[in-house]
PDB file of C-alpha atoms in Angstrom:
ATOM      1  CA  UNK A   1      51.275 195.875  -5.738  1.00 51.00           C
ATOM      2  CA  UNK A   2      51.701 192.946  -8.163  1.00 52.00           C
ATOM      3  CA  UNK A   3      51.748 189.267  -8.455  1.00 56.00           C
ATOM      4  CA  UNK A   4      51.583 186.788 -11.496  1.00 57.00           C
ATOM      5  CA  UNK A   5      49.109 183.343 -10.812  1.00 62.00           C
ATOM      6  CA  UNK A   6      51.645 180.687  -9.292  1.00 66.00           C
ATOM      7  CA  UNK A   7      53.675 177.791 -10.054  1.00 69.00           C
ATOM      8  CA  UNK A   8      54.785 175.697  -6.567  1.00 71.00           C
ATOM      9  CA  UNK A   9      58.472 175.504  -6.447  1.00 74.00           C
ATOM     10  CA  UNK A  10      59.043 177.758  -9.053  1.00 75.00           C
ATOM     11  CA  UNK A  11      59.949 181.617  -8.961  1.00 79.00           C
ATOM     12  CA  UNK A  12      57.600 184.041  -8.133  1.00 80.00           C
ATOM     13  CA  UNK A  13      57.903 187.682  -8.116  1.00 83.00           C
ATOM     14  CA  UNK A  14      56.075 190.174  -6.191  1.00 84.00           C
ATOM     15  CA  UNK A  15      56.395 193.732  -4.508  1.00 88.00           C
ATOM     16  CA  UNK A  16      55.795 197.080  -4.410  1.00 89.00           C
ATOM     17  CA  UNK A  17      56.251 200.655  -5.389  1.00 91.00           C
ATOM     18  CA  UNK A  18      56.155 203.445  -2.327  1.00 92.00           C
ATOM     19  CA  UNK A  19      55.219 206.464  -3.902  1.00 91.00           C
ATOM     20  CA  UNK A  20      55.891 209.591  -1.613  1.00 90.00           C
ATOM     21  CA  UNK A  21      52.752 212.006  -2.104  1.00 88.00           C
ATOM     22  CA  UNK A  22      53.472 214.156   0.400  1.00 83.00           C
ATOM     23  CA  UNK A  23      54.996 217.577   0.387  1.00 86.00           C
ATOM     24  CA  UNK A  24      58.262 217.238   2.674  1.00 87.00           C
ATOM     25  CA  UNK A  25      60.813 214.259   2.862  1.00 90.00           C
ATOM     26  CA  UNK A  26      60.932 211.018   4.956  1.00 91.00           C
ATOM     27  CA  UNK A  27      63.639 209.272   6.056  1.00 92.00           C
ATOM     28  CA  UNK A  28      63.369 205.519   5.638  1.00 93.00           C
ATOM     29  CA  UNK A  29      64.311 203.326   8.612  1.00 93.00           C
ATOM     30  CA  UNK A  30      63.703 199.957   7.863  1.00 93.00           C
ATOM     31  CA  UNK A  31      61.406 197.263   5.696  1.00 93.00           C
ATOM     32  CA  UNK A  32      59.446 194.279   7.478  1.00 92.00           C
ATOM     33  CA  UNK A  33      57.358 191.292   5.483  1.00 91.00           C
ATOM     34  CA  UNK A  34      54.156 190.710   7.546  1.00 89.00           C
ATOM     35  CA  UNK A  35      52.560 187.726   8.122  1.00 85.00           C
ATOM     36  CA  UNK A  36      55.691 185.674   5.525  1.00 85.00           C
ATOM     37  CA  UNK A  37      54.148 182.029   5.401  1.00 82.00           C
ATOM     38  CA  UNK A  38      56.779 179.259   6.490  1.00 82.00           C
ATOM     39  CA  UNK A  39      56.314 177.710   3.060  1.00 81.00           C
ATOM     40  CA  UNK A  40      57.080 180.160   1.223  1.00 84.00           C
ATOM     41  CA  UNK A  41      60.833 181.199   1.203  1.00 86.00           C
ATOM     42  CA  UNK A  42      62.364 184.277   0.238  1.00 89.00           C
ATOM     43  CA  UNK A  43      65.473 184.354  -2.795  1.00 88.00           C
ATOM     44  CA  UNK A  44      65.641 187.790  -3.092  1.00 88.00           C
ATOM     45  CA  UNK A  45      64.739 191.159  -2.235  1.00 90.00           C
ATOM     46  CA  UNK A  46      66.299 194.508  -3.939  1.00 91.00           C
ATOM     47  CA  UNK A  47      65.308 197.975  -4.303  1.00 92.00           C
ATOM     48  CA  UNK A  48      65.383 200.727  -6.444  1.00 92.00           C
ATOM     49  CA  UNK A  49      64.496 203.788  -7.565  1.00 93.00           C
ATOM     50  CA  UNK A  50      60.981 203.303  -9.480  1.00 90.00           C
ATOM     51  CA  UNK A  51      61.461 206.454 -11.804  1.00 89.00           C
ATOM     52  CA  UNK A  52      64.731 205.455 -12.732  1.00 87.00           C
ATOM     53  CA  UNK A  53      64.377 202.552 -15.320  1.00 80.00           C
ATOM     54  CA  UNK A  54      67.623 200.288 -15.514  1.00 76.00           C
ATOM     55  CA  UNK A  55      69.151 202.300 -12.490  1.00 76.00           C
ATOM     56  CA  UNK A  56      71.154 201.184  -9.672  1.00 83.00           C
ATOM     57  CA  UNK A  57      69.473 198.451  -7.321  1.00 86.00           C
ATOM     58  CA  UNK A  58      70.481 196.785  -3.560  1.00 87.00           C
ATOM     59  CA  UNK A  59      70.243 193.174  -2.606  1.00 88.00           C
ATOM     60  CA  UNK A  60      68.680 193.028   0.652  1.00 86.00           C
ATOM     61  CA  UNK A  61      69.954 189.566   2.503  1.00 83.00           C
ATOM     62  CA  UNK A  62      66.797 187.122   1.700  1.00 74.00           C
ATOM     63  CA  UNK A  63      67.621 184.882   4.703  1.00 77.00           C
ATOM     64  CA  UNK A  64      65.866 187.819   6.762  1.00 80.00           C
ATOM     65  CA  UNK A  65      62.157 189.488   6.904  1.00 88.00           C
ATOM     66  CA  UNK A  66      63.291 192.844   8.343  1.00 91.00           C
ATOM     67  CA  UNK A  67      65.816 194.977   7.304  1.00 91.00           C
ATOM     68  CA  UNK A  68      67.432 198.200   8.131  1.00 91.00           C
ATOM     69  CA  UNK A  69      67.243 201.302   5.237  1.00 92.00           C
ATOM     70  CA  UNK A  70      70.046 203.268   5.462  1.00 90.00           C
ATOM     71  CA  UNK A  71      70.415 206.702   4.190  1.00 91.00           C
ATOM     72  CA  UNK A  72      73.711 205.328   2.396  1.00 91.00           C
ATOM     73  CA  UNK A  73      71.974 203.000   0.870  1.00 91.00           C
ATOM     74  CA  UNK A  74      68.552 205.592  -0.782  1.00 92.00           C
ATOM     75  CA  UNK A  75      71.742 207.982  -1.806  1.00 92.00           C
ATOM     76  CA  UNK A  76      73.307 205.006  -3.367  1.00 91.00           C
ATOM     77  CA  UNK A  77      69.931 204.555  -5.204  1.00 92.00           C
ATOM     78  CA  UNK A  78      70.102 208.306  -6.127  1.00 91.00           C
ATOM     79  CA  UNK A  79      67.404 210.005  -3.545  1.00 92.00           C
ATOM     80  CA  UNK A  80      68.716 213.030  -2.876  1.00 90.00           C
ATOM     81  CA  UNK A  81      70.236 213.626   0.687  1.00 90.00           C
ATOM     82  CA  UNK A  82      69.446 209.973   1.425  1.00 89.00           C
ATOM     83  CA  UNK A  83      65.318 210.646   2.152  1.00 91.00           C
ATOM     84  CA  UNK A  84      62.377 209.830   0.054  1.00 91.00           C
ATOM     85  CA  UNK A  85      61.108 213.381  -1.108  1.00 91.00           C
ATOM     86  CA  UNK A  86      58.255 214.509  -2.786  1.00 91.00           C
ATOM     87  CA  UNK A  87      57.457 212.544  -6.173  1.00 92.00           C
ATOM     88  CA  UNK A  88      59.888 210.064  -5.534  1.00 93.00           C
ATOM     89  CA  UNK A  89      58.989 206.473  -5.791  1.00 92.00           C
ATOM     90  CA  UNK A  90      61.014 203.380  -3.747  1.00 93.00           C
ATOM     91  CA  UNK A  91      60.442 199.914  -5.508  1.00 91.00           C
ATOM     92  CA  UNK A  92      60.659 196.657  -3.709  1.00 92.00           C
ATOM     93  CA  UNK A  93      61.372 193.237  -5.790  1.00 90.00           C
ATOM     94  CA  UNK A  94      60.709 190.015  -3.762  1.00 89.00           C
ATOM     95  CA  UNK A  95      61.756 186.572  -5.318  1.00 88.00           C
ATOM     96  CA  UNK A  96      60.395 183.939  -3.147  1.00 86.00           C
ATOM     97  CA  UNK A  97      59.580 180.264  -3.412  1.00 84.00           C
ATOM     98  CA  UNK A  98      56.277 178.598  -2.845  1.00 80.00           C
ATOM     99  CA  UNK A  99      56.435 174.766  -1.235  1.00 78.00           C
ATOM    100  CA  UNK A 100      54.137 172.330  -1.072  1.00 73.00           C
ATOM    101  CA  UNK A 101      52.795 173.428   1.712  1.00 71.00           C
ATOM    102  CA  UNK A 102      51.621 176.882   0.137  1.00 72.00           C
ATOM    103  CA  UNK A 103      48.071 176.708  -0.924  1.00 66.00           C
ATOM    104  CA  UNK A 104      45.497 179.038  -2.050  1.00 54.00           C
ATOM    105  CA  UNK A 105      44.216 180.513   0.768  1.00 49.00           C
ATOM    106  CA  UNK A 106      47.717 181.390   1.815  1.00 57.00           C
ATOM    107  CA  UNK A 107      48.997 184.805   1.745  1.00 70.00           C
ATOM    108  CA  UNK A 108      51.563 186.877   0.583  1.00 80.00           C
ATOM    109  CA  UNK A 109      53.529 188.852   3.092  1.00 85.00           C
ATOM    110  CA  UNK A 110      52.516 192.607   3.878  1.00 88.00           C
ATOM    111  CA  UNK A 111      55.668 194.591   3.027  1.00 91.00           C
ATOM    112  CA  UNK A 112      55.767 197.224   5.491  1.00 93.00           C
ATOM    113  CA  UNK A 113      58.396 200.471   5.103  1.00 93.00           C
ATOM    114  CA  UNK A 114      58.755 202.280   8.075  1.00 94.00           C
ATOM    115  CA  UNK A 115      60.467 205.799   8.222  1.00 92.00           C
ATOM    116  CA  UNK A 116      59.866 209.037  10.182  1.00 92.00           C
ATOM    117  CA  UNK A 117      59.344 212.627   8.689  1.00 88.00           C
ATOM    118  CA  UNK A 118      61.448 215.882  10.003  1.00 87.00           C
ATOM    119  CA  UNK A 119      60.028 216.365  13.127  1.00 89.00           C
ATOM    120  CA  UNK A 120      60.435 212.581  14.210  1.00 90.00           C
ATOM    121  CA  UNK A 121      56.851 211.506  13.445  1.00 91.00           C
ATOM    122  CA  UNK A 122      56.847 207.601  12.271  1.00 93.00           C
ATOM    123  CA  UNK A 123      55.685 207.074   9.200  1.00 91.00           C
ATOM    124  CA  UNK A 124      54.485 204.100   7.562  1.00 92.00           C
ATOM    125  CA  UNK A 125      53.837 202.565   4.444  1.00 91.00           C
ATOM    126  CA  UNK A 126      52.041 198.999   3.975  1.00 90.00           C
ATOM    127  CA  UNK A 127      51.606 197.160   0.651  1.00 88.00           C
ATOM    128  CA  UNK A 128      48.846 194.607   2.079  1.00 83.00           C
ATOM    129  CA  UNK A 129      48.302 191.821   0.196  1.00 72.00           C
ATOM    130  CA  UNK A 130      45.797 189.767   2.393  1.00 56.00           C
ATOM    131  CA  UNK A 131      41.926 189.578   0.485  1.00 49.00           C
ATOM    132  CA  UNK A 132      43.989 189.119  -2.874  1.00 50.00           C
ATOM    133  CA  UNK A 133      43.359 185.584  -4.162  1.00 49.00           C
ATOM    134  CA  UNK A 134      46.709 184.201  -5.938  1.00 53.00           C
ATOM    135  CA  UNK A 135      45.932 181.866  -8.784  1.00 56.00           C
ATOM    136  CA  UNK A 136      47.407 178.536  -8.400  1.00 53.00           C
ATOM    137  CA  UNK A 137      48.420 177.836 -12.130  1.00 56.00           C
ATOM    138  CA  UNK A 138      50.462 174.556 -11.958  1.00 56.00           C
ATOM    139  CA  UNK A 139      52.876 172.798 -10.052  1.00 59.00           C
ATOM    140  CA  UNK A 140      56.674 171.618 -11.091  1.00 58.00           C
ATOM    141  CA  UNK A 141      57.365 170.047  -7.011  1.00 61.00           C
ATOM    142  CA  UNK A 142      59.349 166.992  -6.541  1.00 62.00           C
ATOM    143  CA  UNK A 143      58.509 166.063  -3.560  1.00 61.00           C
ATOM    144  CA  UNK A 144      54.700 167.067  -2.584  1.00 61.00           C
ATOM    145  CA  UNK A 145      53.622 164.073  -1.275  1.00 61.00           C
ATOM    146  CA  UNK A 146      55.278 160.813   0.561  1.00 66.00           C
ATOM    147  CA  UNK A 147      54.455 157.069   0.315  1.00 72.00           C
ATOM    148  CA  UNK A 148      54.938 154.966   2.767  1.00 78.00           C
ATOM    149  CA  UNK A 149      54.978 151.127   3.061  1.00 81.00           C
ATOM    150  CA  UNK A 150      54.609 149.423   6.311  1.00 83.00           C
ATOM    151  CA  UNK A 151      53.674 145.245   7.143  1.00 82.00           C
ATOM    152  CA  UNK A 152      51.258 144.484   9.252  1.00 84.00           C
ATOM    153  CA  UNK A 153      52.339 141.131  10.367  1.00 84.00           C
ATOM    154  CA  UNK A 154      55.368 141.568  12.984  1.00 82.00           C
ATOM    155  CA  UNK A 155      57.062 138.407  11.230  1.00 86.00           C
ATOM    156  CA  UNK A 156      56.500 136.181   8.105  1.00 85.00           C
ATOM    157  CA  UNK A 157      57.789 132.706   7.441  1.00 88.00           C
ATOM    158  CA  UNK A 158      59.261 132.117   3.739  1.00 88.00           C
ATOM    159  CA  UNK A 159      56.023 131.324   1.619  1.00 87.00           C
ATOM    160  CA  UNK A 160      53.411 132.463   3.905  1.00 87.00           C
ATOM    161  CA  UNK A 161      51.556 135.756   2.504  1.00 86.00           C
ATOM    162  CA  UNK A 162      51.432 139.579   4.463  1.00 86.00           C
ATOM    163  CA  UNK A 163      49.881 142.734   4.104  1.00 86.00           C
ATOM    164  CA  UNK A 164      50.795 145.792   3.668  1.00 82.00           C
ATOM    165  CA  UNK A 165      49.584 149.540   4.585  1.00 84.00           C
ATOM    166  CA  UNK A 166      50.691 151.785   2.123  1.00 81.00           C
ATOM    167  CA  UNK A 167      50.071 155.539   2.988  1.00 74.00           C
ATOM    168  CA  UNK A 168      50.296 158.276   0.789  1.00 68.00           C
ATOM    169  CA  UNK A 169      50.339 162.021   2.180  1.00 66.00           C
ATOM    170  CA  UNK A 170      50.124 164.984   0.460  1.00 62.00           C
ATOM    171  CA  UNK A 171      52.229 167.878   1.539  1.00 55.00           C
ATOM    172  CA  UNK A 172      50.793 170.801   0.195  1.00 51.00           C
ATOM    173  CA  UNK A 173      48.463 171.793   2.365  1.00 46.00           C
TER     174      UNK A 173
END
């Protein structure tokens, strides 16, 4: 598990490495982000093989917060026969966006791999990142707060004075 302090409404990157420690293989079914916070929005998600630096990787639609693992796709990535095996190591890269709206006692999502061993057993693997403080280290947003003007008087004759409320609202959080 990893994570850099933050920047809202810049790039952060985050994820995981799912080391298989177990004699035996598993067959990966599918990957899930837990708990994903509406203000933070996903860019990207790949994988790859974790002992093979500079390898081959897969884009993972970000529009989505589950998504199927084929065996195509680990053979693709060079695990042999398609299954995570003993030693072998799966790596998951998350881009993702933080809004306004994300704030320090937000979270980032659990990323959850779920597979099933020989004998049909599910198996799964969770990368929890809940109880980890992130480190708020600036902020480059356009558009985290709103000001708003409104008169008080229903009508004003030319020359006569009015008042205004102005209201100012943050939006991050």
């Amino acid at each position: 598990i990893y994570f850099p302090p933050y920047t809202l409404c810049d790039t952060l990157n985050f994820g995981a490495e799912f080391l298989s420690t177990s004699p035996g293989s598993v067959n990966i079914d599918s990957l899930t982000l837990i708990n994903l916070s509406s203000f933070l929005n996903i860019t990207a998600v790949t994988l790859s093989d974790c002992n093979q630096v500079g390898g081959t990787t897969i884009a993972l639609n970000s529009t989505d917060s589950a998504w199927q693992i084929t065996d195509s796709m680990l053979l693709q990535l060079g695990f042999v026969n398609g299954l995570l095996n003993f030693g072998d190591a799966l790596c998951v890269d998350i881009l993702a966006v933080m809004d306004c709206g994300f704030q320090d006692s937000s979270y980032l999502p659990h990323i959850v791999l779920i597979g099933h061993d020989i004998c049909g057993n599910t198996k799964t693997a969770n990368a929890n990142f809940s109880g980890d403080s992130l480190e708020l280290d600036s902020s480059i947003c356009e558009s985290c707060f709103s000001v708003e003007k409104t008169g008080l008087q229903p009508s004003v004759y030319a020359g006569d004075t009015t008042s205004f409320q102005i209201l100012i609202c943050g939006n991050n959080g």
